[in-house]
Structure formats: structure tokens, C-alpha cells
């Protein structure tokens, strides 16, 4: 049982006193600013900060490739997009749909996030952009970006006379 009413902080997942809540509280969200200089338009993702915060990624570099891994439990590969943008930018995005709420349902705790997520990474110069591969298995997305082989400079031994 919560001692703080959920209506005090907006939707039922927003609770600034819950250490496990990843919602980011915006104290000025509903504040009526009169000055247009202070008023900033909110993005379409503003209310879905939880989804951004929950999309954790690993990036490791092996001698052969750059490997990105993301835990995306419950998502199908059709719900995830892996794209290469201009400027060697790898973009991983998707959307986790909200579970339908029935009128007779009584929720005790909501911790799973829903909404859109988006992560971008600028790939290094040695990335082979034409050979990127993505695989989704058991809720883990793995994106492999092969690396160009580092060419060792030709070294010619010079005999020393004298």
C-alpha cells in the first residue's frame, strides 16, 4: 500500500519517492508559464522518458567487430528497427505497446515500461557499414558491425654497411 496518492504525481507510475521508479519528474511540466521565452514546447517523447531510461545497451569492441547488445524482453523483431543513418550513425528504435486495461482490473504495481525507445551511436571510421548484421534471440538484440582490417605497413629491412 502506498502512503502517497498516485494522483498527486500524475499517472500511476510516477512516484518520486519510489527508489525503483525510473520516471523522471519534471517540476515545471504543468506550470503555466506566461512568458514565451521560458515556455519550451515538449517533444512527443516527453511523457515516455521511462522507455528511454530503460533501454540499456552494451557496446564492446573485439578485434573483428563492434558488437551492440540490447535487452528488449517481450518485443518481437518486427517491433524493432535497426538503421544506418548518414554520418556513420547506428540507430536502434522501437515501441513496446501498453497492456490493455480492463475496467475490472485492479493494478497493484506497474514497473514494466511501455512506449517508444531510441538509441543512436556514431560508428568509428573502421566500421564496415555495408556488412552490418542484426539478430534477435530470446529478447536480446545483437547488432554486429565488422571492422576493417588494420593494414600493417610494409617494413623493409635496410642492410647497414660500413
Short mmCIF file of C-alpha atoms in Angstrom, two decimals:
data_model
loop_
_atom_site.label_atom_id
_atom_site.label_comp_id
_atom_site.label_asym_id
_atom_site.label_seq_id
_atom_site.Cartn_x
_atom_site.Cartn_y
_atom_site.Cartn_z
CA UNK A 1 0.00 0.00 0.00
CA UNK A 2 1.33 3.36 -0.96
CA UNK A 3 1.20 6.21 1.53
CA UNK A 4 1.40 8.75 -1.26
CA UNK A 5 -1.63 9.06 -3.50
CA UNK A 6 -0.77 8.33 -7.13
CA UNK A 7 -2.96 11.20 -8.33
CA UNK A 8 -0.59 13.62 -6.62
CA UNK A 9 2.17 12.98 -9.21
CA UNK A 10 0.20 12.30 -12.40
CA UNK A 11 -0.12 8.79 -13.76
CA UNK A 12 0.19 5.74 -11.56
CA UNK A 13 3.86 5.08 -12.38
CA UNK A 14 5.14 8.49 -11.34
CA UNK A 15 6.34 8.38 -7.79
CA UNK A 16 9.41 10.44 -6.91
CA UNK A 17 9.66 8.68 -3.54
CA UNK A 18 10.00 5.23 -5.11
CA UNK A 19 13.72 4.42 -5.48
CA UNK A 20 12.95 1.86 -8.21
CA UNK A 21 10.88 4.23 -10.33
CA UNK A 22 12.77 5.39 -13.41
CA UNK A 23 10.30 8.11 -14.27
CA UNK A 24 11.90 11.50 -14.50
CA UNK A 25 9.90 14.09 -12.67
CA UNK A 26 9.57 17.45 -14.36
CA UNK A 27 8.58 20.03 -11.71
CA UNK A 28 7.57 22.53 -14.43
CA UNK A 29 5.52 20.12 -16.54
CA UNK A 30 2.12 21.67 -15.78
CA UNK A 31 3.29 25.09 -14.61
CA UNK A 32 1.57 27.85 -16.60
CA UNK A 33 4.42 29.99 -17.93
CA UNK A 34 3.24 33.32 -19.30
CA UNK A 35 6.49 34.32 -20.93
CA UNK A 36 7.08 32.79 -24.34
CA UNK A 37 10.83 33.00 -23.73
CA UNK A 38 10.54 30.48 -20.90
CA UNK A 39 7.89 28.28 -22.48
CA UNK A 40 9.50 25.36 -24.28
CA UNK A 41 7.47 23.00 -26.45
CA UNK A 42 7.56 19.43 -25.21
CA UNK A 43 8.59 16.68 -27.60
CA UNK A 44 6.39 13.75 -28.48
CA UNK A 45 8.67 11.56 -26.34
CA UNK A 46 8.46 13.77 -23.24
CA UNK A 47 5.96 11.57 -21.43
CA UNK A 48 7.78 8.41 -22.40
CA UNK A 49 11.04 9.11 -20.61
CA UNK A 50 10.77 5.77 -18.83
CA UNK A 51 11.16 3.87 -22.07
CA UNK A 52 14.31 5.85 -22.92
CA UNK A 53 15.76 5.30 -19.47
CA UNK A 54 15.04 1.57 -19.53
CA UNK A 55 16.67 0.80 -22.88
CA UNK A 56 20.10 -0.28 -21.74
CA UNK A 57 22.77 -1.02 -24.33
CA UNK A 58 26.19 -2.64 -24.27
CA UNK A 59 28.85 -1.79 -26.88
CA UNK A 60 32.01 -3.86 -26.98
CA UNK A 61 34.83 -3.84 -29.47
CA UNK A 62 36.52 -7.09 -30.41
CA UNK A 63 39.47 -7.43 -32.79
CA UNK A 64 36.98 -8.27 -35.58
CA UNK A 65 33.88 -6.16 -34.89
CA UNK A 66 31.87 -3.70 -32.83
CA UNK A 67 29.08 -5.58 -31.04
CA UNK A 68 25.96 -3.86 -29.64
CA UNK A 69 23.54 -5.70 -27.33
CA UNK A 70 20.18 -4.55 -26.01
CA UNK A 71 17.82 -6.35 -23.67
CA UNK A 72 14.34 -6.00 -25.20
CA UNK A 73 12.21 -8.57 -23.38
CA UNK A 74 8.77 -9.18 -24.80
CA UNK A 75 9.48 -7.46 -28.13
CA UNK A 76 9.33 -9.21 -31.48
CA UNK A 77 11.88 -8.44 -34.18
CA UNK A 78 9.10 -6.74 -36.19
CA UNK A 79 8.73 -4.15 -33.39
CA UNK A 80 12.41 -3.13 -33.52
CA UNK A 81 14.18 -1.11 -36.23
CA UNK A 82 17.93 -1.07 -36.81
CA UNK A 83 19.03 1.65 -39.25
CA UNK A 84 22.21 3.25 -40.52
CA UNK A 85 21.96 6.99 -41.00
CA UNK A 86 24.22 9.37 -42.85
CA UNK A 87 27.40 10.12 -40.98
CA UNK A 88 28.00 6.54 -39.72
CA UNK A 89 25.16 6.71 -37.17
CA UNK A 90 23.63 3.44 -36.00
CA UNK A 91 20.05 3.96 -34.80
CA UNK A 92 18.08 1.36 -32.84
CA UNK A 93 14.44 2.16 -32.15
CA UNK A 94 11.12 0.51 -31.44
CA UNK A 95 7.98 0.59 -29.43
CA UNK A 96 6.58 -1.51 -26.62
CA UNK A 97 2.78 -1.33 -26.58
CA UNK A 98 0.85 -0.70 -23.39
CA UNK A 99 -1.11 -3.60 -22.00
CA UNK A 100 -4.85 -3.21 -22.40
CA UNK A 101 -6.56 -2.18 -19.19
CA UNK A 102 -9.89 -3.73 -18.35
CA UNK A 103 -12.35 -1.78 -16.20
CA UNK A 104 -12.49 -4.56 -13.61
CA UNK A 105 -8.70 -4.87 -13.29
CA UNK A 106 -7.03 -3.64 -10.11
CA UNK A 107 -3.35 -2.84 -10.60
CA UNK A 108 -1.09 -3.17 -7.55
CA UNK A 109 2.21 -2.29 -9.20
CA UNK A 110 3.30 -1.23 -12.69
CA UNK A 111 7.05 -1.44 -13.28
CA UNK A 112 7.35 -2.56 -16.90
CA UNK A 113 7.79 0.35 -19.23
CA UNK A 114 5.90 0.94 -22.42
CA UNK A 115 6.32 3.44 -25.20
CA UNK A 116 8.96 4.33 -27.75
CA UNK A 117 12.69 3.96 -27.36
CA UNK A 118 15.55 5.28 -29.46
CA UNK A 119 19.31 4.92 -29.15
CA UNK A 120 21.96 6.31 -31.52
CA UNK A 121 25.66 5.58 -31.80
CA UNK A 122 28.26 7.20 -34.05
CA UNK A 123 30.34 4.40 -35.51
CA UNK A 124 34.12 4.79 -35.82
CA UNK A 125 35.95 5.14 -39.13
CA UNK A 126 36.96 1.48 -39.20
CA UNK A 127 33.34 0.20 -39.33
CA UNK A 128 32.28 -1.74 -42.44
CA UNK A 129 28.85 -0.17 -42.91
CA UNK A 130 27.88 -2.45 -45.78
CA UNK A 131 28.22 -5.61 -43.64
CA UNK A 132 26.13 -4.77 -40.54
CA UNK A 133 24.10 -7.70 -39.20
CA UNK A 134 21.33 -7.77 -36.58
CA UNK A 135 19.95 -10.78 -34.72
CA UNK A 136 17.15 -11.07 -32.13
CA UNK A 137 17.13 -14.10 -29.87
CA UNK A 138 15.39 -14.62 -26.51
CA UNK A 139 14.65 -10.90 -26.17
CA UNK A 140 18.26 -9.84 -26.77
CA UNK A 141 19.07 -7.78 -29.86
CA UNK A 142 22.64 -8.19 -31.11
CA UNK A 143 23.97 -5.85 -33.80
CA UNK A 144 27.39 -6.74 -35.22
CA UNK A 145 29.38 -4.18 -37.20
CA UNK A 146 32.54 -5.74 -38.70
CA UNK A 147 35.77 -3.72 -38.62
CA UNK A 148 38.18 -3.00 -41.46
CA UNK A 149 41.40 -4.90 -41.10
CA UNK A 150 44.24 -2.72 -39.95
CA UNK A 151 46.86 -2.88 -42.64
CA UNK A 152 50.31 -3.26 -41.23
CA UNK A 153 52.75 -1.01 -43.02
CA UNK A 154 55.26 -2.80 -45.18
CA UNK A 155 58.58 -2.75 -43.42
CA UNK A 156 61.73 -3.28 -45.46
CA UNK A 157 64.91 -4.02 -43.62
CA UNK A 158 67.89 -1.94 -44.76
CA UNK A 159 71.29 -3.50 -44.53
CA UNK A 160 73.87 -1.38 -42.76
CA UNK A 161 77.26 -1.29 -44.35
CA UNK A 162 80.50 0.07 -43.03
#
